Amino acid sequence: ENPAYQAEFDAKIDAGGYIEAKDWMPESYRKTLVRQISQHAHSEIVGMLPEGNWITRAPTLKRKAILLAKVQDEGGHGLYLYAAAETLGVSRDELLDALHSGRAKYSSIFNYPTLTWADIGVVGWLVDGAAIMNQIPLCKCSYGPYARAMVRICKEESFHQRQGYDLLLTMMKGTQEQRDMVQDAVNRWWWPSIMMFGPHDKDSTHSAQSARWGIKRISNDDLRQKFVDATVEQAKVLGVTMPDPELKWNEARGHYDFGAIDWDEFWNVVNGHGQGNVDRLAARVKAWDDGAWVREAALEYARKHDARDSQ
Ligand code: ACO
């Protein structure tokens, strides 16, 4: 602890400025960022799995090309975020080891299965929609490398959200069976999507401190409300309903009211006991192990070049 450095840090935060990798920062600020950025990176990488699952079964060449590009984008997001975390003095190997050994968290949402093609549309519309709502404020968060990574990520997420909505609009113009498939997917994904914003503000461990540090610019509950308000209107255009009988416009508040969230389900999934946790982690570890030869080959190639350059 150094009072002079601390005062400079506080002043920069209060002025809404950015903290850069080489600036002095409190150890607890650094640890919070490593926690959040690495969880975020893991979410992007694990998030490739439920969708990657459908690449071989996309119904048309156009949809296949879109899905391939989207899943590849998610991989890229994970890599920018690991790079942002590395600026805080942790190694990518450490972070990946925490993921592969089951010690690290990643977003609860990616432990739900993608059962039909409509799920791919709903993941784009609701899951990426919720992700953008949470991530736009992060473009202005106080840690420079994280904020800058988020700018490009948000642009790509917005394409992901639109492709999902477009896919669903197409299905809703199709047969009754297709419309039923969309409604069924919405029924399964709605509640998990609004859980993505995390616990209520009063139950959120890190919110107050993260808000003080300018990492969290908008609270979990406020973002959730913004998401509900925007999405209910989009559902009307699409012609689907949300599986919540208590969802209704509240004139006095100027927002939609909605039913109680099942937090037992949320914590169960976060703590590793959701429908898909075991399979997701196993698929991720297998992908890592199967890629070992690529990493070795790349290192060997670099070694040969280094040796040649130094001759
Ligand atoms: N899934 C899994 N864990 C969660 C979730 C969730 N949806 N929401 C909260 N948690 C965890 C937190 O990580 C924290 O656990 P920890 O103390 O072991 O780290 C705990 O629940 C308490 O929550 P909060 O105190 O509210 O935590 P925090 O202030 O970090 O807020 C939030 C959570 C909003 C998710 C924040 O970390 C954030 O904005 N992260 C960056 C965005 C992100 O990770 N998005 C991933 C999904 S989007 C995508 O990848 C397409």
PDB file of C-alpha atoms in Angstrom, residues 12-251:
ATOM      1  CA  LYS A  12      -8.191   8.785 -11.837  1.00  0.00           C
ATOM      2  CA  ILE A  13     -11.158   6.522 -11.042  1.00  0.00           C
ATOM      3  CA  ASP A  14     -13.215   9.466  -9.748  1.00  0.00           C
ATOM      4  CA  ALA A  15     -12.498  11.416 -12.920  1.00  0.00           C
ATOM      5  CA  GLY A  16     -13.740   8.475 -15.017  1.00  0.00           C
ATOM      6  CA  GLY A  17     -10.257   7.896 -16.466  1.00  0.00           C
ATOM      7  CA  TYR A  18      -8.613   4.647 -17.523  1.00  0.00           C
ATOM      8  CA  ILE A  19      -6.133   2.604 -15.511  1.00  0.00           C
ATOM      9  CA  GLU A  20      -3.462   1.092 -17.759  1.00  0.00           C
ATOM     10  CA  ALA A  21      -1.429  -2.097 -17.314  1.00  0.00           C
ATOM     11  CA  LYS A  22       1.714  -0.323 -16.077  1.00  0.00           C
ATOM     12  CA  ASP A  23      -0.126   2.003 -13.673  1.00  0.00           C
ATOM     13  CA  TRP A  24      -0.078   1.308  -9.962  1.00  0.00           C
ATOM     14  CA  MET A  25      -3.311  -0.363  -8.809  1.00  0.00           C
ATOM     15  CA  PRO A  26      -4.536  -1.855  -5.519  1.00  0.00           C
ATOM     16  CA  GLU A  27      -4.001  -5.610  -5.363  1.00  0.00           C
ATOM     17  CA  SER A  28      -7.730  -6.165  -4.775  1.00  0.00           C
ATOM     18  CA  TYR A  29      -8.576  -4.212  -7.970  1.00  0.00           C
ATOM     19  CA  ARG A  30      -6.127  -6.362  -9.935  1.00  0.00           C
ATOM     20  CA  LYS A  31      -7.581  -9.571  -8.475  1.00  0.00           C
ATOM     21  CA  THR A  32     -11.156  -8.521  -9.215  1.00  0.00           C
ATOM     22  CA  LEU A  33     -10.248  -7.825 -12.812  1.00  0.00           C
ATOM     23  CA  VAL A  34      -8.418 -11.131 -13.227  1.00  0.00           C
ATOM     24  CA  ARG A  35     -11.490 -12.892 -11.796  1.00  0.00           C
ATOM     25  CA  GLN A  36     -14.005 -11.125 -14.009  1.00  0.00           C
ATOM     26  CA  ILE A  37     -11.987 -11.002 -17.235  1.00  0.00           C
ATOM     27  CA  SER A  38     -10.961 -14.661 -16.976  1.00  0.00           C
ATOM     28  CA  GLN A  39     -14.530 -15.783 -16.204  1.00  0.00           C
ATOM     29  CA  HIS A  40     -15.608 -13.737 -19.197  1.00  0.00           C
ATOM     30  CA  ALA A  41     -12.925 -15.299 -21.441  1.00  0.00           C
ATOM     31  CA  HIS A  42     -13.888 -18.805 -20.306  1.00  0.00           C
ATOM     32  CA  SER A  43     -17.546 -18.019 -21.087  1.00  0.00           C
ATOM     33  CA  GLU A  44     -16.657 -17.080 -24.646  1.00  0.00           C
ATOM     34  CA  ILE A  45     -14.666 -20.270 -25.169  1.00  0.00           C
ATOM     35  CA  VAL A  46     -17.151 -22.623 -23.500  1.00  0.00           C
ATOM     36  CA  GLY A  47     -19.930 -20.735 -25.308  1.00  0.00           C
ATOM     37  CA  MET A  48     -18.561 -22.043 -28.612  1.00  0.00           C
ATOM     38  CA  LEU A  49     -19.598 -25.576 -27.652  1.00  0.00           C
ATOM     39  CA  PRO A  50     -23.429 -25.523 -27.611  1.00  0.00           C
ATOM     40  CA  GLU A  51     -23.461 -23.759 -30.986  1.00  0.00           C
ATOM     41  CA  GLY A  52     -20.533 -25.574 -32.558  1.00  0.00           C
ATOM     42  CA  ASN A  53     -22.644 -28.647 -31.987  1.00  0.00           C
ATOM     43  CA  TRP A  54     -25.011 -27.465 -34.781  1.00  0.00           C
ATOM     44  CA  ILE A  55     -22.523 -26.467 -37.504  1.00  0.00           C
ATOM     45  CA  THR A  56     -22.786 -29.813 -39.296  1.00  0.00           C
ATOM     46  CA  ARG A  57     -26.592 -29.727 -39.071  1.00  0.00           C
ATOM     47  CA  ALA A  58     -27.338 -26.155 -40.222  1.00  0.00           C
ATOM     48  CA  PRO A  59     -30.286 -26.290 -42.640  1.00  0.00           C
ATOM     49  CA  THR A  60     -28.743 -24.243 -45.495  1.00  0.00           C
ATOM     50  CA  LEU A  61     -25.300 -23.225 -46.735  1.00  0.00           C
ATOM     51  CA  LYS A  62     -26.047 -19.609 -45.798  1.00  0.00           C
ATOM     52  CA  ARG A  63     -26.938 -20.505 -42.201  1.00  0.00           C
ATOM     53  CA  LYS A  64     -23.913 -22.748 -41.948  1.00  0.00           C
ATOM     54  CA  ALA A  65     -21.575 -19.959 -43.093  1.00  0.00           C
ATOM     55  CA  ILE A  66     -23.150 -17.551 -40.587  1.00  0.00           C
ATOM     56  CA  LEU A  67     -22.884 -20.033 -37.712  1.00  0.00           C
ATOM     57  CA  LEU A  68     -19.285 -20.900 -38.552  1.00  0.00           C
ATOM     58  CA  ALA A  69     -18.358 -17.212 -38.550  1.00  0.00           C
ATOM     59  CA  LYS A  70     -20.178 -16.620 -35.286  1.00  0.00           C
ATOM     60  CA  VAL A  71     -18.557 -19.507 -33.431  1.00  0.00           C
ATOM     61  CA  GLN A  72     -15.171 -18.399 -34.732  1.00  0.00           C
ATOM     62  CA  ASP A  73     -15.873 -14.862 -33.467  1.00  0.00           C
ATOM     63  CA  GLU A  74     -16.547 -16.250 -29.975  1.00  0.00           C
ATOM     64  CA  GLY A  75     -13.144 -17.956 -30.059  1.00  0.00           C
ATOM     65  CA  GLY A  76     -11.577 -14.609 -30.993  1.00  0.00           C
ATOM     66  CA  HIS A  77     -13.370 -12.867 -28.102  1.00  0.00           C
ATOM     67  CA  GLY A  78     -11.950 -15.433 -25.697  1.00  0.00           C
ATOM     68  CA  LEU A  79      -8.455 -14.760 -27.019  1.00  0.00           C
ATOM     69  CA  TYR A  80      -8.680 -10.939 -26.712  1.00  0.00           C
ATOM     70  CA  LEU A  81      -9.940 -11.385 -23.175  1.00  0.00           C
ATOM     71  CA  TYR A  82      -7.184 -13.807 -22.153  1.00  0.00           C
ATOM     72  CA  ALA A  83      -4.722 -11.273 -23.584  1.00  0.00           C
ATOM     73  CA  ALA A  84      -6.374  -8.506 -21.513  1.00  0.00           C
ATOM     74  CA  ALA A  85      -6.109 -10.699 -18.379  1.00  0.00           C
ATOM     75  CA  GLU A  86      -2.429 -11.391 -19.115  1.00  0.00           C
ATOM     76  CA  THR A  87      -1.688  -7.649 -18.847  1.00  0.00           C
ATOM     77  CA  LEU A  88      -2.517  -8.064 -15.129  1.00  0.00           C
ATOM     78  CA  GLY A  89       0.357 -10.467 -14.569  1.00  0.00           C
ATOM     79  CA  VAL A  90      -1.330 -13.861 -14.860  1.00  0.00           C
ATOM     80  CA  SER A  91      -0.451 -16.441 -17.485  1.00  0.00           C
ATOM     81  CA  ARG A  92      -2.869 -17.972 -19.947  1.00  0.00           C
ATOM     82  CA  ASP A  93      -1.743 -21.422 -18.819  1.00  0.00           C
ATOM     83  CA  GLU A  94      -2.775 -20.669 -15.231  1.00  0.00           C
ATOM     84  CA  LEU A  95      -6.180 -19.426 -16.352  1.00  0.00           C
ATOM     85  CA  LEU A  96      -6.802 -22.390 -18.639  1.00  0.00           C
ATOM     86  CA  ASP A  97      -5.702 -24.775 -15.945  1.00  0.00           C
ATOM     87  CA  ALA A  98      -8.299 -23.252 -13.589  1.00  0.00           C
ATOM     88  CA  LEU A  99     -10.971 -23.765 -16.265  1.00  0.00           C
ATOM     89  CA  HIS A 100      -9.981 -27.316 -17.151  1.00  0.00           C
ATOM     90  CA  SER A 101      -9.745 -28.442 -13.551  1.00  0.00           C
ATOM     91  CA  GLY A 102     -13.236 -27.081 -12.815  1.00  0.00           C
ATOM     92  CA  ARG A 103     -12.018 -24.363 -10.401  1.00  0.00           C
ATOM     93  CA  ALA A 104     -12.983 -21.419 -12.596  1.00  0.00           C
ATOM     94  CA  LYS A 105     -16.483 -20.101 -13.201  1.00  0.00           C
ATOM     95  CA  TYR A 106     -17.964 -19.364 -16.606  1.00  0.00           C
ATOM     96  CA  SER A 107     -21.427 -18.080 -17.463  1.00  0.00           C
ATOM     97  CA  SER A 108     -24.243 -20.294 -16.177  1.00  0.00           C
ATOM     98  CA  ILE A 109     -26.045 -20.052 -19.513  1.00  0.00           C
ATOM     99  CA  PHE A 110     -23.644 -22.307 -21.393  1.00  0.00           C
ATOM    100  CA  ASN A 111     -24.613 -25.331 -19.328  1.00  0.00           C
ATOM    101  CA  TYR A 112     -28.017 -25.592 -21.002  1.00  0.00           C
ATOM    102  CA  PRO A 113     -28.398 -27.882 -24.024  1.00  0.00           C
ATOM    103  CA  THR A 114     -29.195 -26.718 -27.585  1.00  0.00           C
ATOM    104  CA  LEU A 115     -31.883 -29.251 -28.504  1.00  0.00           C
ATOM    105  CA  THR A 116     -33.231 -27.986 -31.847  1.00  0.00           C
ATOM    106  CA  TRP A 117     -32.229 -25.607 -34.643  1.00  0.00           C
ATOM    107  CA  ALA A 118     -34.552 -22.975 -33.095  1.00  0.00           C
ATOM    108  CA  ASP A 119     -32.223 -22.972 -30.069  1.00  0.00           C
ATOM    109  CA  ILE A 120     -29.485 -21.541 -32.295  1.00  0.00           C
ATOM    110  CA  GLY A 121     -31.752 -18.597 -33.146  1.00  0.00           C
ATOM    111  CA  VAL A 122     -32.802 -18.122 -29.534  1.00  0.00           C
ATOM    112  CA  VAL A 123     -29.213 -18.254 -28.291  1.00  0.00           C
ATOM    113  CA  GLY A 124     -28.364 -15.431 -30.722  1.00  0.00           C
ATOM    114  CA  TRP A 125     -31.440 -13.378 -29.851  1.00  0.00           C
ATOM    115  CA  LEU A 126     -31.617 -13.853 -26.059  1.00  0.00           C
ATOM    116  CA  VAL A 127     -28.167 -15.022 -24.920  1.00  0.00           C
ATOM    117  CA  ASP A 128     -26.138 -12.707 -27.141  1.00  0.00           C
ATOM    118  CA  GLY A 129     -28.763 -10.014 -26.542  1.00  0.00           C
ATOM    119  CA  ALA A 130     -28.226 -10.309 -22.777  1.00  0.00           C
ATOM    120  CA  ALA A 131     -24.464 -10.436 -23.304  1.00  0.00           C
ATOM    121  CA  ILE A 132     -24.503  -7.137 -25.253  1.00  0.00           C
ATOM    122  CA  MET A 133     -26.673  -5.443 -22.653  1.00  0.00           C
ATOM    123  CA  ASN A 134     -24.062  -6.344 -20.004  1.00  0.00           C
ATOM    124  CA  GLN A 135     -21.038  -5.659 -22.216  1.00  0.00           C
ATOM    125  CA  ILE A 136     -21.787  -2.216 -23.693  1.00  0.00           C
ATOM    126  CA  PRO A 137     -21.139  -0.553 -20.300  1.00  0.00           C
ATOM    127  CA  LEU A 138     -17.890  -2.575 -20.036  1.00  0.00           C
ATOM    128  CA  CYS A 139     -16.546  -0.642 -23.076  1.00  0.00           C
ATOM    129  CA  LYS A 140     -16.311   2.262 -20.625  1.00  0.00           C
ATOM    130  CA  CYS A 141     -15.003   0.302 -17.636  1.00  0.00           C
ATOM    131  CA  SER A 142     -12.001   1.717 -15.787  1.00  0.00           C
ATOM    132  CA  TYR A 143      -9.397  -0.820 -16.940  1.00  0.00           C
ATOM    133  CA  GLY A 144      -8.124   0.291 -20.365  1.00  0.00           C
ATOM    134  CA  PRO A 145      -7.137  -3.077 -21.891  1.00  0.00           C
ATOM    135  CA  TYR A 146     -10.495  -4.637 -20.914  1.00  0.00           C
ATOM    136  CA  ALA A 147     -12.501  -1.634 -22.116  1.00  0.00           C
ATOM    137  CA  ARG A 148     -10.725  -1.613 -25.499  1.00  0.00           C
ATOM    138  CA  ALA A 149     -11.201  -5.359 -26.017  1.00  0.00           C
ATOM    139  CA  MET A 150     -14.914  -4.899 -25.371  1.00  0.00           C
ATOM    140  CA  VAL A 151     -15.410  -2.402 -28.203  1.00  0.00           C
ATOM    141  CA  ARG A 152     -14.810  -4.910 -30.974  1.00  0.00           C
ATOM    142  CA  ILE A 153     -16.506  -7.702 -29.041  1.00  0.00           C
ATOM    143  CA  CYS A 154     -19.694  -5.648 -28.760  1.00  0.00           C
ATOM    144  CA  LYS A 155     -19.730  -4.895 -32.495  1.00  0.00           C
ATOM    145  CA  GLU A 156     -19.497  -8.592 -33.260  1.00  0.00           C
ATOM    146  CA  GLU A 157     -22.053  -9.534 -30.584  1.00  0.00           C
ATOM    147  CA  SER A 158     -24.523  -7.174 -32.190  1.00  0.00           C
ATOM    148  CA  PHE A 159     -24.177  -9.102 -35.477  1.00  0.00           C
ATOM    149  CA  HIS A 160     -24.673 -12.334 -33.513  1.00  0.00           C
ATOM    150  CA  GLN A 161     -27.847 -11.051 -31.913  1.00  0.00           C
ATOM    151  CA  ARG A 162     -29.271  -9.960 -35.258  1.00  0.00           C
ATOM    152  CA  GLN A 163     -28.461 -13.223 -37.017  1.00  0.00           C
ATOM    153  CA  GLY A 164     -30.360 -15.062 -34.261  1.00  0.00           C
ATOM    154  CA  TYR A 165     -33.374 -12.807 -34.575  1.00  0.00           C
ATOM    155  CA  ASP A 166     -33.304 -13.108 -38.378  1.00  0.00           C
ATOM    156  CA  LEU A 167     -33.143 -16.903 -38.148  1.00  0.00           C
ATOM    157  CA  LEU A 168     -36.194 -16.881 -35.851  1.00  0.00           C
ATOM    158  CA  LEU A 169     -38.147 -14.469 -38.087  1.00  0.00           C
ATOM    159  CA  THR A 170     -37.549 -16.888 -40.966  1.00  0.00           C
ATOM    160  CA  MET A 171     -38.756 -19.850 -38.922  1.00  0.00           C
ATOM    161  CA  MET A 172     -41.839 -17.934 -37.753  1.00  0.00           C
ATOM    162  CA  LYS A 173     -42.796 -17.421 -41.422  1.00  0.00           C
ATOM    163  CA  GLY A 174     -42.535 -21.179 -41.986  1.00  0.00           C
ATOM    164  CA  THR A 175     -44.757 -24.079 -40.915  1.00  0.00           C
ATOM    165  CA  GLN A 176     -46.710 -24.462 -37.666  1.00  0.00           C
ATOM    166  CA  GLU A 177     -44.153 -27.051 -36.593  1.00  0.00           C
ATOM    167  CA  GLN A 178     -41.361 -24.502 -37.015  1.00  0.00           C
ATOM    168  CA  ARG A 179     -43.284 -21.862 -35.053  1.00  0.00           C
ATOM    169  CA  ASP A 180     -43.854 -24.378 -32.257  1.00  0.00           C
ATOM    170  CA  MET A 181     -40.140 -25.163 -32.241  1.00  0.00           C
ATOM    171  CA  VAL A 182     -39.320 -21.466 -31.763  1.00  0.00           C
ATOM    172  CA  GLN A 183     -41.835 -21.078 -28.934  1.00  0.00           C
ATOM    173  CA  ASP A 184     -40.473 -24.196 -27.221  1.00  0.00           C
ATOM    174  CA  ALA A 185     -36.918 -22.830 -27.427  1.00  0.00           C
ATOM    175  CA  VAL A 186     -38.039 -19.465 -26.006  1.00  0.00           C
ATOM    176  CA  ASN A 187     -39.781 -21.305 -23.149  1.00  0.00           C
ATOM    177  CA  ARG A 188     -36.556 -23.101 -22.242  1.00  0.00           C
ATOM    178  CA  TRP A 189     -34.117 -20.188 -22.658  1.00  0.00           C
ATOM    179  CA  TRP A 190     -36.023 -17.197 -21.244  1.00  0.00           C
ATOM    180  CA  TRP A 191     -35.382 -17.732 -17.530  1.00  0.00           C
ATOM    181  CA  PRO A 192     -31.744 -18.838 -17.912  1.00  0.00           C
ATOM    182  CA  SER A 193     -31.144 -15.716 -20.063  1.00  0.00           C
ATOM    183  CA  ILE A 194     -32.362 -13.310 -17.416  1.00  0.00           C
ATOM    184  CA  MET A 195     -30.293 -15.180 -14.823  1.00  0.00           C
ATOM    185  CA  MET A 196     -27.158 -14.324 -16.851  1.00  0.00           C
ATOM    186  CA  PHE A 197     -27.063 -10.855 -15.258  1.00  0.00           C
ATOM    187  CA  GLY A 198     -26.178 -12.480 -11.941  1.00  0.00           C
ATOM    188  CA  PRO A 199     -27.758 -12.305  -8.478  1.00  0.00           C
ATOM    189  CA  HIS A 200     -29.986  -9.431  -7.360  1.00  0.00           C
ATOM    190  CA  ASP A 201     -27.976  -6.351  -6.387  1.00  0.00           C
ATOM    191  CA  LYS A 202     -28.662  -6.942  -2.709  1.00  0.00           C
ATOM    192  CA  ASP A 203     -27.191 -10.465  -2.960  1.00  0.00           C
ATOM    193  CA  SER A 204     -24.266  -9.598  -5.233  1.00  0.00           C
ATOM    194  CA  THR A 205     -20.919 -10.000  -3.468  1.00  0.00           C
ATOM    195  CA  HIS A 206     -18.832  -7.783  -5.722  1.00  0.00           C
ATOM    196  CA  SER A 207     -21.237  -5.142  -7.044  1.00  0.00           C
ATOM    197  CA  ALA A 208     -20.647  -2.301  -4.586  1.00  0.00           C
ATOM    198  CA  GLN A 209     -16.856  -2.470  -4.834  1.00  0.00           C
ATOM    199  CA  SER A 210     -16.869  -2.986  -8.611  1.00  0.00           C
ATOM    200  CA  ALA A 211     -19.172   0.009  -9.030  1.00  0.00           C
ATOM    201  CA  ARG A 212     -16.861   2.112  -6.845  1.00  0.00           C
ATOM    202  CA  TRP A 213     -13.949   1.137  -9.085  1.00  0.00           C
ATOM    203  CA  GLY A 214     -15.815   1.924 -12.290  1.00  0.00           C
ATOM    204  CA  ILE A 215     -15.710  -1.700 -13.430  1.00  0.00           C
ATOM    205  CA  LYS A 216     -19.466  -2.124 -13.108  1.00  0.00           C
ATOM    206  CA  ARG A 217     -21.165   0.935 -14.577  1.00  0.00           C
ATOM    207  CA  ILE A 218     -24.757  -0.409 -14.443  1.00  0.00           C
ATOM    208  CA  SER A 219     -26.012  -2.827 -11.776  1.00  0.00           C
ATOM    209  CA  ASN A 220     -27.099  -6.456 -12.338  1.00  0.00           C
ATOM    210  CA  ASP A 221     -30.779  -5.650 -11.686  1.00  0.00           C
ATOM    211  CA  ASP A 222     -30.823  -2.482 -13.796  1.00  0.00           C
ATOM    212  CA  LEU A 223     -29.289  -4.323 -16.760  1.00  0.00           C
ATOM    213  CA  ARG A 224     -31.743  -7.200 -16.336  1.00  0.00           C
ATOM    214  CA  GLN A 225     -34.653  -4.733 -16.382  1.00  0.00           C
ATOM    215  CA  LYS A 226     -33.308  -3.015 -19.525  1.00  0.00           C
ATOM    216  CA  PHE A 227     -33.006  -6.411 -21.186  1.00  0.00           C
ATOM    217  CA  VAL A 228     -36.552  -7.468 -20.255  1.00  0.00           C
ATOM    218  CA  ASP A 229     -38.008  -4.162 -21.464  1.00  0.00           C
ATOM    219  CA  ALA A 230     -36.224  -4.361 -24.829  1.00  0.00           C
ATOM    220  CA  THR A 231     -36.821  -8.063 -25.408  1.00  0.00           C
ATOM    221  CA  VAL A 232     -40.545  -8.186 -24.660  1.00  0.00           C
ATOM    222  CA  GLU A 233     -41.123  -5.717 -27.501  1.00  0.00           C
ATOM    223  CA  GLN A 234     -38.985  -7.831 -29.861  1.00  0.00           C
ATOM    224  CA  ALA A 235     -41.011 -10.924 -28.858  1.00  0.00           C
ATOM    225  CA  LYS A 236     -44.207  -9.168 -29.967  1.00  0.00           C
ATOM    226  CA  VAL A 237     -42.773  -8.539 -33.437  1.00  0.00           C
ATOM    227  CA  LEU A 238     -41.628 -12.142 -33.612  1.00  0.00           C
ATOM    228  CA  GLY A 239     -44.988 -13.513 -32.438  1.00  0.00           C
ATOM    229  CA  VAL A 240     -43.807 -15.488 -29.398  1.00  0.00           C
ATOM    230  CA  THR A 241     -44.642 -15.181 -25.716  1.00  0.00           C
ATOM    231  CA  MET A 242     -42.373 -15.394 -22.679  1.00  0.00           C
ATOM    232  CA  PRO A 243     -43.055 -18.214 -20.183  1.00  0.00           C
ATOM    233  CA  ASP A 244     -43.889 -15.818 -17.345  1.00  0.00           C
ATOM    234  CA  PRO A 245     -47.538 -15.157 -16.381  1.00  0.00           C
ATOM    235  CA  GLU A 246     -46.435 -12.225 -14.203  1.00  0.00           C
ATOM    236  CA  LEU A 247     -44.792 -10.365 -17.058  1.00  0.00           C
ATOM    237  CA  LYS A 248     -46.742  -7.144 -17.577  1.00  0.00           C
ATOM    238  CA  TRP A 249     -46.211  -3.473 -18.280  1.00  0.00           C
ATOM    239  CA  ASN A 250     -46.160  -1.309 -15.159  1.00  0.00           C
ATOM    240  CA  GLU A 251     -47.277   2.157 -16.167  1.00  0.00           C
TER     241      GLU A 251
END
